[in-house]
Coordinates of C-alpha atoms in Angstrom, one line a residue:
M4 CA 8.5 3.7 32.7
S5 CA 5.2 5.1 33.6
D6 CA 2.1 3.0 33.2
K7 CA 1.2 5.4 30.3
M8 CA 4.2 5.9 28.1
N9 CA 3.1 9.3 26.7
L10 CA 5.0 9.5 23.4
W11 CA 3.4 10.4 20.0
P12 CA 5.0 9.3 16.8
I13 CA 5.1 11.6 13.7
G14 CA 6.7 10.6 10.4
N15 CA 6.6 10.4 6.7
C16 CA 8.1 6.9 5.9
E17 CA 11.5 8.5 5.4
I18 CA 12.2 9.7 9.0
A19 CA 10.2 9.7 12.2
A20 CA 10.2 11.3 15.6
L21 CA 8.5 11.0 19.0
V22 CA 6.9 14.0 20.7
D23 CA 6.3 13.9 24.4
A24 CA 3.4 15.2 26.5
N25 CA 4.9 18.7 26.6
A26 CA 5.3 19.1 22.8
S27 CA 9.0 18.4 23.0
I28 CA 10.5 16.4 20.2
C29 CA 12.6 14.0 22.2
W30 CA 13.6 11.3 19.7
G31 CA 14.3 11.4 16.0
C32 CA 17.2 10.2 13.8
L33 CA 18.8 11.4 10.6
P34 CA 19.1 10.8 7.8
R35 CA 16.8 7.7 8.3
F36 CA 15.2 5.6 11.0
D37 CA 18.5 3.9 12.0
G38 CA 20.7 7.0 11.8
D39 CA 22.2 9.3 14.4
P40 CA 19.6 10.5 16.9
V41 CA 19.6 14.2 16.4
F42 CA 16.9 14.4 19.0
C43 CA 18.0 12.0 21.8
S44 CA 16.8 13.5 25.1
L45 CA 14.6 10.4 25.5
L46 CA 17.8 8.5 26.3
E47 CA 19.2 11.3 28.5
P48 CA 22.4 12.7 26.9
K49 CA 25.0 13.8 29.4
E50 CA 24.5 17.4 28.4
D51 CA 21.1 19.2 28.1
H52 CA 20.5 18.9 24.4
G53 CA 19.0 16.6 21.9
F54 CA 15.4 18.1 21.9
W55 CA 13.2 20.7 20.4
D56 CA 10.6 22.1 22.7
I57 CA 8.1 25.0 22.4
V58 CA 7.1 26.3 25.9
L59 CA 4.1 28.4 26.8
E60 CA 4.8 30.7 29.8
N61 CA 3.0 29.5 32.9
C62 CA 1.4 26.6 31.1
T63 CA -1.1 24.8 33.3
S64 CA -2.8 22.4 30.9
T65 CA -1.7 20.4 27.9
Q66 CA -3.9 18.2 25.7
Q67 CA -2.9 16.2 22.6
H68 CA -4.6 14.5 19.7
Y69 CA -3.9 13.5 16.1
V70 CA -5.8 15.1 13.3
R71 CA -8.4 12.5 12.3
N72 CA -6.9 9.5 10.4
T73 CA -3.4 11.0 10.2
P74 CA -0.1 11.1 12.1
V75 CA -0.4 14.9 12.3
L76 CA -0.2 15.8 16.0
V77 CA -1.9 18.8 17.7
T78 CA -0.8 19.9 21.2
R79 CA -3.0 22.5 22.9
M80 CA -1.4 24.4 25.7
S81 CA -3.2 26.9 28.0
C82 CA -2.5 28.9 31.1
D83 CA -4.7 30.3 33.8
A84 CA -4.5 33.8 32.3
G85 CA -6.5 32.5 29.2
N86 CA -3.5 32.3 26.9
V87 CA -3.8 29.3 24.5
I88 CA -1.7 28.1 21.7
E89 CA -1.7 25.0 19.5
V90 CA 1.4 23.3 18.2
V91 CA 0.9 21.3 15.0
D92 CA 3.7 18.8 14.3
F93 CA 4.0 16.9 11.1
M94 CA 6.4 15.6 8.5
P95 CA 5.4 16.4 4.9
R96 CA 4.3 13.4 2.8
F97 CA 2.3 13.7 -0.4
P98 CA 2.5 13.0 -4.1
R99 CA 4.4 15.5 -6.2
H100 CA 5.8 15.3 -9.7
G101 CA 4.7 11.7 -10.0
R102 CA 6.5 10.5 -6.9
M103 CA 6.0 10.7 -3.1
F104 CA 7.5 13.8 -1.6
R105 CA 8.9 12.9 1.9
P106 CA 11.7 15.2 2.8
M107 CA 14.0 14.8 5.9
A108 CA 12.0 17.6 7.4
I109 CA 9.9 18.4 10.5
A110 CA 7.3 21.2 10.2
R111 CA 5.9 22.9 13.3
I112 CA 3.2 25.5 13.4
V113 CA 2.4 27.5 16.5
R114 CA -1.2 28.8 16.2
V115 CA -2.3 31.6 18.6
I116 CA -5.8 30.5 19.8
S117 CA -6.5 33.2 22.4
G118 CA -5.0 35.8 24.7
S119 CA -1.4 37.1 24.4
P120 CA 0.7 34.0 24.8
R121 CA 4.4 34.3 25.5
I122 CA 6.5 31.4 24.3
S123 CA 10.1 30.2 24.0
V124 CA 11.5 27.9 21.4
R125 CA 14.5 25.8 22.3
L126 CA 16.0 23.9 19.3
R127 CA 19.0 21.9 20.6
P128 CA 19.9 19.1 18.2
A129 CA 22.8 16.8 19.0
Y130 CA 25.0 14.5 16.9
G131 CA 27.5 11.7 17.5
W132 CA 25.0 9.8 19.7
G133 CA 24.6 12.6 22.2
E134 CA 28.3 13.6 22.4
G135 CA 28.4 16.5 20.0
K136 CA 26.8 20.0 20.1
P137 CA 26.3 21.5 16.6
V138 CA 27.9 24.6 15.4
S139 CA 25.2 27.0 14.2
T140 CA 25.2 29.9 11.8
A141 CA 22.4 32.3 11.0
G142 CA 21.2 33.7 7.7
S143 CA 18.5 36.3 7.0
N144 CA 15.6 33.8 7.7
H145 CA 17.3 30.7 8.8
I146 CA 19.7 29.0 11.2
R147 CA 22.1 26.3 10.0
Y148 CA 23.0 23.4 12.3
I149 CA 26.2 21.5 11.4
L150 CA 25.6 18.0 12.8
G151 CA 29.0 16.4 12.1
E152 CA 28.8 15.3 8.4
H153 CA 25.2 16.3 8.2
T154 CA 23.7 19.9 8.1
Q155 CA 20.1 20.8 8.7
R156 CA 18.5 24.2 8.3
L157 CA 15.7 25.8 10.4
T158 CA 13.6 28.3 8.4
C159 CA 11.1 30.3 10.3
N160 CA 9.1 33.5 10.5
A161 CA 10.0 34.2 14.2
P162 CA 12.8 36.5 15.1
L163 CA 16.0 34.5 14.6
G164 CA 17.8 36.2 17.4
W165 CA 15.1 35.3 19.9
I166 CA 15.2 31.7 18.7
R167 CA 19.0 31.4 19.0
D168 CA 18.9 33.1 22.5
E169 CA 15.9 30.9 23.5
R170 CA 14.2 34.1 24.7
M171 CA 10.6 34.2 25.9
F172 CA 8.6 36.4 23.6
R173 CA 5.0 37.2 22.8
A174 CA 3.5 35.3 19.9
E175 CA 1.2 37.8 18.1
R176 CA 0.7 35.7 14.9
D177 CA 1.0 32.2 13.8
L178 CA 4.6 31.0 13.7
Y179 CA 6.0 28.5 11.1
F180 CA 9.1 26.4 11.6
Y181 CA 10.6 24.1 8.9
F182 CA 13.6 22.1 10.0
G183 CA 14.9 20.3 7.0
P184 CA 17.8 19.8 4.5
D185 CA 20.3 22.6 4.1
E186 CA 18.6 24.1 1.1
G187 CA 17.1 27.5 0.5
F188 CA 13.4 27.8 1.2
D189 CA 12.5 30.0 -1.8
A190 CA 8.8 29.9 -1.6
N191 CA 6.5 31.8 0.9
L192 CA 7.1 30.0 4.1
E193 CA 3.6 30.4 5.7
A194 CA 1.7 29.5 2.5
T195 CA 4.0 26.6 1.6
V196 CA 3.9 24.9 5.1
E197 CA 0.1 25.3 5.2
A198 CA -0.2 23.7 1.8
M199 CA 2.1 20.9 2.9
L200 CA -0.1 20.4 5.9
E201 CA -3.2 20.2 3.9
Q202 CA -1.7 17.8 1.3
T203 CA -0.2 15.6 4.0
V204 CA -3.5 15.4 5.8
S205 CA -5.3 14.5 2.6
T206 CA -2.7 11.9 1.6
W207 CA -3.0 10.0 4.9
Q208 CA -6.8 10.3 5.1
H209 CA -7.1 8.9 1.6
W210 CA -4.8 6.0 2.6
V211 CA -7.0 5.2 5.6
R212 CA -10.1 5.5 3.3
G213 CA -8.8 2.4 1.4
L214 CA -8.5 0.2 4.5
N215 CA -10.9 -2.7 5.0
L216 CA -11.8 -2.1 8.6
P217 CA -13.7 -4.2 11.1
L218 CA -17.0 -2.8 12.4
E219 CA -15.7 -2.5 15.9
W220 CA -12.7 -0.8 17.4
Q221 CA -12.0 1.2 14.2
E222 CA -10.2 4.1 15.8
A223 CA -7.7 1.7 17.5
V224 CA -7.2 -0.2 14.3
I225 CA -6.7 2.9 12.2
R226 CA -4.1 4.3 14.6
A227 CA -2.2 1.0 14.7
A228 CA -2.3 0.8 10.9
I229 CA -1.0 4.3 10.4
T230 CA 1.8 3.6 12.8
L231 CA 2.8 0.4 11.1
K232 CA 2.9 2.4 7.9
L233 CA 5.2 4.9 9.5
C234 CA 7.6 2.1 10.3
Q235 CA 8.1 1.3 6.7
Y236 CA 11.1 3.0 5.0
E237 CA 9.6 3.6 1.6
Q238 CA 12.8 4.1 -0.3
T239 CA 13.5 0.3 0.0
G240 CA 10.3 -1.2 1.4
A241 CA 12.0 -2.3 4.7
I242 CA 9.9 -2.3 7.9
V243 CA 11.6 -1.6 11.2
A244 CA 10.6 -3.5 14.3
A245 CA 10.3 -0.2 16.3
L246 CA 11.3 3.4 16.0
T247 CA 13.6 3.4 19.0
T248 CA 16.6 1.8 20.5
S249 CA 17.5 0.8 24.1
L250 CA 14.2 1.3 25.9
P251 CA 14.6 -1.4 28.5
E252 CA 12.3 -4.4 28.8
H253 CA 12.0 -3.7 32.5
A254 CA 13.8 -1.5 35.0
D255 CA 17.6 -1.9 35.1
S256 CA 17.4 -5.1 33.1
G257 CA 20.2 -4.6 30.7
R258 CA 17.7 -5.9 28.1
N259 CA 18.1 -2.8 26.0
W260 CA 18.2 -3.5 22.2
D261 CA 18.3 -1.5 19.0
Y262 CA 15.1 -2.3 17.1
R263 CA 15.5 0.2 14.2
F264 CA 16.2 -2.6 11.7
C265 CA 14.2 -4.9 9.5
W266 CA 13.6 -8.3 11.2
I267 CA 12.3 -10.7 8.6
R268 CA 10.0 -12.1 11.2
D269 CA 8.5 -8.8 12.4
A270 CA 8.0 -7.6 8.9
Y271 CA 6.2 -10.7 8.0
F272 CA 3.7 -10.2 10.8
T273 CA 3.3 -6.5 9.8
V274 CA 2.5 -7.2 6.2
Q275 CA 0.2 -10.0 7.2
A276 CA -1.8 -7.6 9.4
L277 CA -1.9 -4.8 6.9
N278 CA -2.9 -7.3 4.1
R279 CA -6.0 -8.1 6.1
L280 CA -6.8 -4.4 6.0
G281 CA -6.1 -4.2 2.3
A282 CA -3.0 -2.0 2.6
L283 CA -1.3 -3.7 -0.4
D284 CA 1.1 -0.8 -0.9
V285 CA 3.1 -1.9 2.2
L286 CA 3.3 -5.5 0.9
E287 CA 4.4 -4.5 -2.6
S288 CA 7.2 -2.3 -1.3
Y289 CA 8.3 -5.0 1.2
L290 CA 8.3 -7.7 -1.5
H291 CA 10.7 -5.5 -3.5
Y292 CA 13.0 -5.3 -0.5
L293 CA 12.7 -9.1 0.0
R294 CA 13.5 -10.0 -3.6
N295 CA 16.8 -8.1 -3.2
I296 CA 17.5 -9.9 0.1
V297 CA 16.9 -13.3 -1.5
D298 CA 19.1 -12.3 -4.5
D299 CA 21.9 -11.4 -2.2
A300 CA 21.6 -14.5 0.0
R301 CA 24.5 -16.9 -0.2
G302 CA 23.3 -20.5 -0.7
G303 CA 19.8 -19.5 0.4
H304 CA 21.0 -18.4 3.9
I305 CA 18.8 -15.7 5.4
Q306 CA 19.8 -13.6 8.4
P307 CA 17.2 -12.8 11.0
L308 CA 17.5 -9.1 10.3
Y309 CA 19.0 -6.6 7.9
G310 CA 19.5 -2.8 7.7
I311 CA 16.7 -0.8 6.1
G312 CA 18.9 -0.4 3.1
G313 CA 19.5 -4.1 2.9
E314 CA 22.8 -4.0 4.8
A315 CA 23.9 -7.3 6.2
T316 CA 26.4 -6.1 8.8
L317 CA 24.8 -4.4 11.9
T318 CA 27.7 -4.4 14.4
E319 CA 26.5 -3.7 17.9
Y320 CA 28.1 -0.9 19.9
I321 CA 27.4 0.7 23.3
M322 CA 27.1 4.5 23.0
P323 CA 28.7 6.2 26.0
G324 CA 27.2 9.7 25.3
L325 CA 23.7 8.6 26.4
N326 CA 22.8 7.5 29.9
G327 CA 19.7 5.6 28.8
Y328 CA 16.0 6.0 29.4
Q329 CA 15.6 7.3 33.0
G330 CA 19.4 6.6 33.3
M331 CA 18.9 2.9 32.6
G332 CA 21.6 2.1 30.1
P333 CA 23.3 0.7 28.2
V334 CA 22.3 2.5 24.9
R335 CA 23.1 0.2 21.9
Q336 CA 23.6 1.0 18.3
G337 CA 23.3 -2.0 16.0
N338 CA 22.2 -5.5 16.9
Q339 CA 24.4 -8.6 17.3
A340 CA 21.4 -10.8 16.4
Y341 CA 22.3 -10.3 12.7
E342 CA 25.0 -12.9 13.3
Q343 CA 22.6 -15.4 14.8
I344 CA 21.1 -18.5 13.1
Q345 CA 17.3 -18.3 13.2
H346 CA 15.8 -20.9 10.9
D347 CA 12.3 -19.5 11.1
A348 CA 13.4 -16.7 8.8
Y349 CA 13.1 -19.1 5.8
G350 CA 9.4 -19.6 6.5
Q351 CA 8.8 -15.9 6.9
I352 CA 10.5 -15.1 3.6
V353 CA 8.2 -17.6 1.7
L354 CA 5.1 -16.7 3.7
S355 CA 5.5 -13.0 2.9
S356 CA 6.2 -13.7 -0.8
V357 CA 3.6 -16.3 -1.7
Q358 CA 0.7 -14.0 -1.9
A359 CA 2.1 -12.4 -5.0
F360 CA 1.6 -15.8 -6.8
F361 CA -2.2 -15.6 -6.2
D362 CA -3.3 -11.9 -5.7
Q363 CA -4.2 -10.3 -9.0
R364 CA -4.6 -6.9 -7.4
L365 CA -0.9 -6.4 -7.2
L366 CA 0.8 -4.1 -9.7
R367 CA 3.5 -6.7 -10.1
S368 CA 2.6 -10.4 -10.0
A369 CA 5.2 -12.9 -9.0
T370 CA 7.2 -14.5 -11.8
I371 CA 8.8 -17.9 -12.5
Q372 CA 12.1 -16.2 -11.7
D373 CA 10.8 -15.1 -8.3
F374 CA 9.7 -18.7 -7.6
E375 CA 13.0 -20.1 -8.6
A376 CA 14.8 -17.6 -6.3
L377 CA 12.5 -18.6 -3.4
E378 CA 13.3 -22.3 -4.0
A379 CA 16.8 -21.6 -2.8
V380 CA 15.3 -20.5 0.5
G381 CA 13.1 -23.6 0.6
H382 CA 16.1 -25.9 0.0
R383 CA 17.9 -24.1 2.8
A384 CA 14.9 -24.5 5.1
F385 CA 14.8 -28.3 4.4
D386 CA 18.5 -28.7 4.9
M387 CA 18.4 -26.9 8.3
F388 CA 15.1 -27.6 9.8
N389 CA 16.4 -30.1 12.4
Q390 CA 19.5 -28.1 13.3
P391 CA 19.8 -26.0 16.5
D392 CA 19.3 -22.2 16.3
A393 CA 18.9 -19.2 18.6
G394 CA 15.1 -19.3 18.1
L395 CA 12.7 -16.4 17.6
W396 CA 13.5 -15.0 21.1
E397 CA 17.2 -14.6 20.0
L398 CA 18.9 -16.4 22.8
R399 CA 22.5 -15.2 22.8
T400 CA 24.4 -18.0 24.5
R401 CA 22.6 -21.2 23.8
A402 CA 21.0 -23.0 20.8
H403 CA 18.3 -25.7 20.5
V404 CA 16.1 -27.2 17.9
H405 CA 13.1 -24.9 18.4
T406 CA 9.6 -26.2 17.5
Y407 CA 8.6 -22.8 16.1
S408 CA 11.7 -22.7 13.8
V409 CA 11.0 -26.2 12.6
A410 CA 7.4 -25.4 11.9
M411 CA 8.4 -22.3 10.0
C412 CA 10.6 -24.5 7.8
W413 CA 7.6 -26.7 7.3
A414 CA 5.6 -23.7 6.3
A415 CA 8.3 -22.6 3.7
C416 CA 8.0 -26.0 2.0
D417 CA 4.2 -26.2 2.3
R418 CA 3.7 -22.7 0.8
L419 CA 6.2 -23.4 -2.0
A420 CA 4.0 -26.4 -2.9
N421 CA 1.0 -24.0 -3.2
A422 CA 2.9 -21.5 -5.2
A423 CA 4.2 -24.2 -7.6
N424 CA 0.6 -25.2 -8.3
A425 CA -0.3 -21.6 -8.9
I426 CA 2.3 -21.3 -11.7
G427 CA 1.3 -24.6 -13.2
R428 CA 4.1 -26.9 -12.0
P429 CA 2.4 -29.9 -10.4
K430 CA 5.6 -32.0 -10.3
V431 CA 7.4 -29.3 -8.4
S432 CA 4.4 -28.9 -6.1
R433 CA 4.6 -32.6 -5.2
F434 CA 8.3 -32.3 -4.5
W435 CA 7.7 -29.5 -2.0
A436 CA 4.7 -31.1 -0.5
D437 CA 6.7 -34.2 0.2
R438 CA 9.4 -32.2 1.9
A439 CA 6.8 -30.5 4.0
E440 CA 5.3 -33.8 5.0
Q441 CA 8.8 -35.1 6.1
I442 CA 9.2 -32.0 8.4
R443 CA 5.6 -32.4 9.7
A444 CA 6.4 -36.0 10.7
H445 CA 9.6 -35.0 12.4
I446 CA 7.7 -32.4 14.5
D447 CA 5.0 -34.9 15.4
S448 CA 7.5 -37.5 16.4
N449 CA 9.9 -35.2 18.4
A450 CA 8.1 -32.1 19.6
W451 CA 5.3 -33.8 21.5
S452 CA 5.9 -34.2 25.2
H453 CA 4.0 -37.3 26.4
D454 CA 4.8 -36.4 30.0
G455 CA 3.4 -32.9 29.7
N456 CA 0.7 -33.8 27.1
H457 CA 1.6 -30.7 25.0
Y458 CA 3.9 -29.6 22.2
S459 CA 7.3 -28.6 23.6
A460 CA 9.1 -25.4 22.7
V461 CA 12.3 -27.5 22.1
L462 CA 12.3 -30.8 20.4
G463 CA 12.9 -33.7 22.8
E464 CA 12.2 -31.6 25.9
R465 CA 9.3 -30.5 28.0
T466 CA 9.6 -26.8 27.8
L467 CA 6.9 -24.2 27.0
D468 CA 6.9 -20.9 25.2
A469 CA 4.2 -18.8 23.7
S470 CA 5.3 -19.3 20.1
L471 CA 3.6 -22.7 20.2
L472 CA 0.3 -20.8 19.9
Q473 CA 1.4 -19.8 16.4
L474 CA 1.1 -23.4 15.2
L475 CA -2.5 -22.5 14.7
D476 CA -1.9 -19.4 12.6
L477 CA 0.6 -21.3 10.5
K478 CA -2.2 -23.9 9.7
F479 CA 0.0 -26.6 11.1
I480 CA -2.8 -27.8 13.4
R481 CA -6.5 -27.2 13.8
A482 CA -8.0 -25.4 16.7
D483 CA -10.2 -28.5 17.5
D484 CA -7.3 -30.9 17.6
P485 CA -6.9 -32.3 21.1
R486 CA -3.2 -31.7 20.9
F487 CA -3.6 -28.0 20.4
I488 CA -6.3 -27.7 23.1
S489 CA -4.0 -29.5 25.7
T490 CA -1.0 -27.3 24.6
L491 CA -3.1 -24.2 25.0
D492 CA -4.1 -25.4 28.5
A493 CA -0.4 -26.0 29.4
I494 CA 0.6 -22.6 28.1
E495 CA -2.1 -20.8 30.1
T496 CA -1.1 -22.7 33.2
G497 CA 2.6 -22.2 32.8
L498 CA 3.0 -18.7 31.2
R499 CA -0.2 -16.7 31.8
R500 CA 0.2 -14.1 34.5
G501 CA -3.3 -12.6 35.1
S502 CA -4.2 -10.9 31.8
H503 CA -0.8 -11.2 30.3
M504 CA 1.4 -13.8 28.7
L505 CA 5.2 -14.3 29.2
R506 CA 7.3 -15.4 26.2
Y507 CA 8.7 -18.2 28.5
A508 CA 9.3 -18.7 32.2
D509 CA 12.8 -20.0 32.2
E510 CA 16.1 -18.2 32.8
D511 CA 17.8 -16.8 29.8
D512 CA 21.1 -15.0 29.2
F513 CA 19.9 -12.2 31.5
G514 CA 18.1 -14.2 34.2
M515 CA 14.4 -14.6 34.7
P516 CA 12.1 -12.4 32.5
E517 CA 10.0 -10.0 34.6
T518 CA 7.7 -8.6 32.0
A519 CA 5.1 -10.1 29.6
F520 CA 5.4 -9.8 25.9
N521 CA 2.4 -7.9 24.5
V522 CA 2.1 -9.8 21.2
C523 CA 2.0 -13.1 23.2
T524 CA -1.2 -11.9 24.9
F525 CA -2.7 -11.2 21.5
W526 CA -1.7 -14.7 20.4
L527 CA -3.5 -16.0 23.4
I528 CA -6.6 -14.0 22.5
E529 CA -6.5 -15.5 19.0
A530 CA -6.3 -19.0 20.5
L531 CA -9.1 -18.4 22.9
H532 CA -11.3 -17.2 20.0
A533 CA -10.4 -20.2 17.8
T534 CA -11.2 -22.6 20.6
G535 CA -14.6 -21.1 21.2
R536 CA -13.9 -19.0 24.3
I537 CA -15.2 -15.9 22.7
G538 CA -16.2 -14.1 25.8
D539 CA -12.8 -14.6 27.4
A540 CA -11.1 -13.4 24.2
R541 CA -13.2 -10.2 24.0
A542 CA -12.7 -9.4 27.7
L543 CA -8.9 -9.8 27.4
F544 CA -8.8 -7.8 24.1
E545 CA -10.7 -4.9 25.8
E546 CA -8.2 -5.0 28.6
M547 CA -5.3 -4.8 26.2
L548 CA -6.9 -1.8 24.5
A549 CA -7.1 -0.1 27.8
R550 CA -3.3 -0.6 28.2
R551 CA -2.5 1.6 25.2
T552 CA -0.7 4.9 25.6
P553 CA -2.5 8.2 25.2
A554 CA -1.5 8.0 21.5
G555 CA -3.3 4.7 21.2
L556 CA -0.2 2.6 20.8
L557 CA 1.7 -0.2 22.6
S558 CA 5.3 -0.9 23.4
E559 CA 6.9 -4.3 23.4
D560 CA 6.5 -5.4 27.0
I561 CA 4.2 -4.9 30.0
D562 CA 4.6 -5.4 33.7
P563 CA 1.9 -7.9 34.7
S564 CA 1.6 -6.6 38.2
T565 CA 1.4 -2.9 37.5
G566 CA 0.4 -2.6 33.9
A567 CA 3.4 -0.3 33.2
L568 CA 4.6 -0.5 29.6
W569 CA 8.3 -1.2 28.8
G570 CA 10.5 -1.9 25.8
N571 CA 10.9 -0.2 22.4
Y572 CA 8.1 1.9 21.1
P573 CA 6.0 1.9 19.1
Q574 CA 6.4 -1.9 18.6
T575 CA 5.2 -3.3 15.4
Y576 CA 4.6 -6.8 16.9
S577 CA 2.2 -5.4 19.4
L578 CA 0.2 -3.3 16.9
V579 CA 0.0 -6.3 14.6
G580 CA -1.6 -8.3 17.4
L581 CA -4.2 -5.5 18.0
I582 CA -5.2 -5.4 14.3
Q583 CA -5.4 -9.2 14.0
C584 CA -7.6 -9.6 17.1
A585 CA -9.9 -6.7 16.2
G586 CA -10.6 -8.4 12.9
L587 CA -11.3 -11.8 14.5
L588 CA -13.5 -10.5 17.3
S589 CA -15.5 -7.7 15.7
R590 CA -19.1 -8.1 15.0
P591 CA -19.8 -8.4 11.3
W592 CA -20.7 -5.4 9.1
N593 CA -24.1 -7.0 8.5
D594 CA -24.9 -6.0 12.1
A595 CA -24.8 -2.4 11.1
R596 CA -26.4 -2.6 7.7

C-alpha cells in the first residue's frame, strides 16, 4: 500500500463504504457491514466491476474534505478549462418518527460549480464476492440492479439511458443519485435528498457537540470518534474491528483477515475511548449487545468474536472471485478465530459492563440480574485463568498461558468485586476480591522473569510482547513500580523499531512479523507519559498523527522503515489509541480559559 492510504469512509451505522481519491466508491457491503461486497474494486475483482465512479472529463485536480464534524464527504474536481464540480457523498442518518432513519442507501450529489463540465457516471455493482454481474432493468426514473437475492434501485434526475450507457454528457444542473432499497421514491428527489443531507449533517454535528474533547488535537479526535461511531452496527450495538476484509498486514504476507465482526476485545477498547469523550450512546447500545452474548453463553464461555447480529459461527472461506488488494490475496470471508480459546475475553466482558453499576447518566442502570449473569463469566475466568489459550494476537497453531489473558481474568474478578459493593453485597465482593488476589499471586509468582528482569508475555518463559504495557491501564501495577519500569525498558529495547512498536519479535504461524502494530505504539506513548517521559510521549504522538491518511485515520499496521500503512482500515484499535493519548497528553482547558 502507499504511504498514504487514501480512502474516505462514509456510513450511517447500518452500512458503510469507502470512497477513493477519485470519488469512486470502491468498497461497501450489503445488507450490513459483514455482507456481500457490492462495491469490491478495492480487492480487485477478476472483471471490471464492483465500483461507482463519477468522472469529470479531462480532470486535472481533485481535492477532498469532510463537511465539518460529519462523515459527509465532498470531492472537488476541476480541469484546466475551468470546469469544476463537487461530488457530495453521504448515507442518510437522522431521527424520524421517533427512531433513527438509517436506510441501506448511498446518496450522491453532483454540484456544478463553474464552467460547462462533462461527466460520466459508471455504476457497476457486483455480487457473489466479485463473481456475479447484476441484471439491470430500467423504469421511468430508476434502474434496478438484481444482486443475487438482493435488489437495489438507483433513482436519479440524470438521463437514465446515458447512465446505463456510461456516456459522457454535459452536467447543466445539479444531479442527484439515490442508490437504495428497491422501493419507489415517491417524493421530490432533489428536495428530499437535500433535506436528507441537511438533517444528516445536523445529526452528526449535534453528536459531536456532546463530546468531551481535549483542548489540543480536537480535529483529529473528532474524526477518530466519528469513525468509531461509524463502526457500530446500531441495530444490535455490535462494534466491528474494521470496515474491511483482507487488506494485508504487509506485502504478500498472507496475513489477510476479515475484520468485519465484533471482537469482544476491540469493542471494549472502543467503548473505553468513547466513554472518555462522553459518547454514552455507543456504550449503552453495546451493553445491550453484550447482555445478549452473556445470556447465550454456555457455562460462561465467551468466544473472542461474534457476528454483528450475535452469530456464534463465522466459518472462514477464501473467495476466489477477488484477487486481493493490489493482487495480494487471499481474500477471506469469515474468521476462524471464533473457534479459538482466548481467556482475555472474560475480562473485557466485565470491564465493558461494570460502568453501568456506577454511572447514573445511563438510561438503563445495571440490575441484580445483570450482575448475576456476569458472575457466570467471572466463574469461567477463575476456572480458566491458568490454562493455555491463543492469546490476544490469535496464534493459530500454538497455545500458551499468556500473561495478558491471565491479567484480564484477574480484572474480571477484581471489577466484579467493585460491582458487588456498588449493589450492596459486601460478602459477594469479598468473594470476588479473594479470587482476584489468588490470580494476582499466580501472575507475580509465574510471570516475572528473573533473568530478564521484566514481566514475561508467557508464564514461565522470558518472552516479550507489547500487551504487557496494558498491565498499567488495567490497574494491575503502578507506573512507579520498579517492575513496570524495567518491563517498559525491556519492551523498548526488544520491540521498538524507531518510532514504532512491534506486537512481538518472534516467529508466528506466518514467519517473522514485518510491520508494527499501530495501537502498540499508542500503548508505548501512554507508558512514556505515565512514567514521566512527557516530552518523548508528545513527540511520538505528533509523529503518529502525521502518519494518518488524508481522511485523518489509521489502518492496523505500519512499515517502520517506510511509514507505509498496511492492514484493515479504518482500524478501531488504532483510532482508540489516538483518542486515549490525546486525552492524556493535551494541555488542560484551564490553559485556554
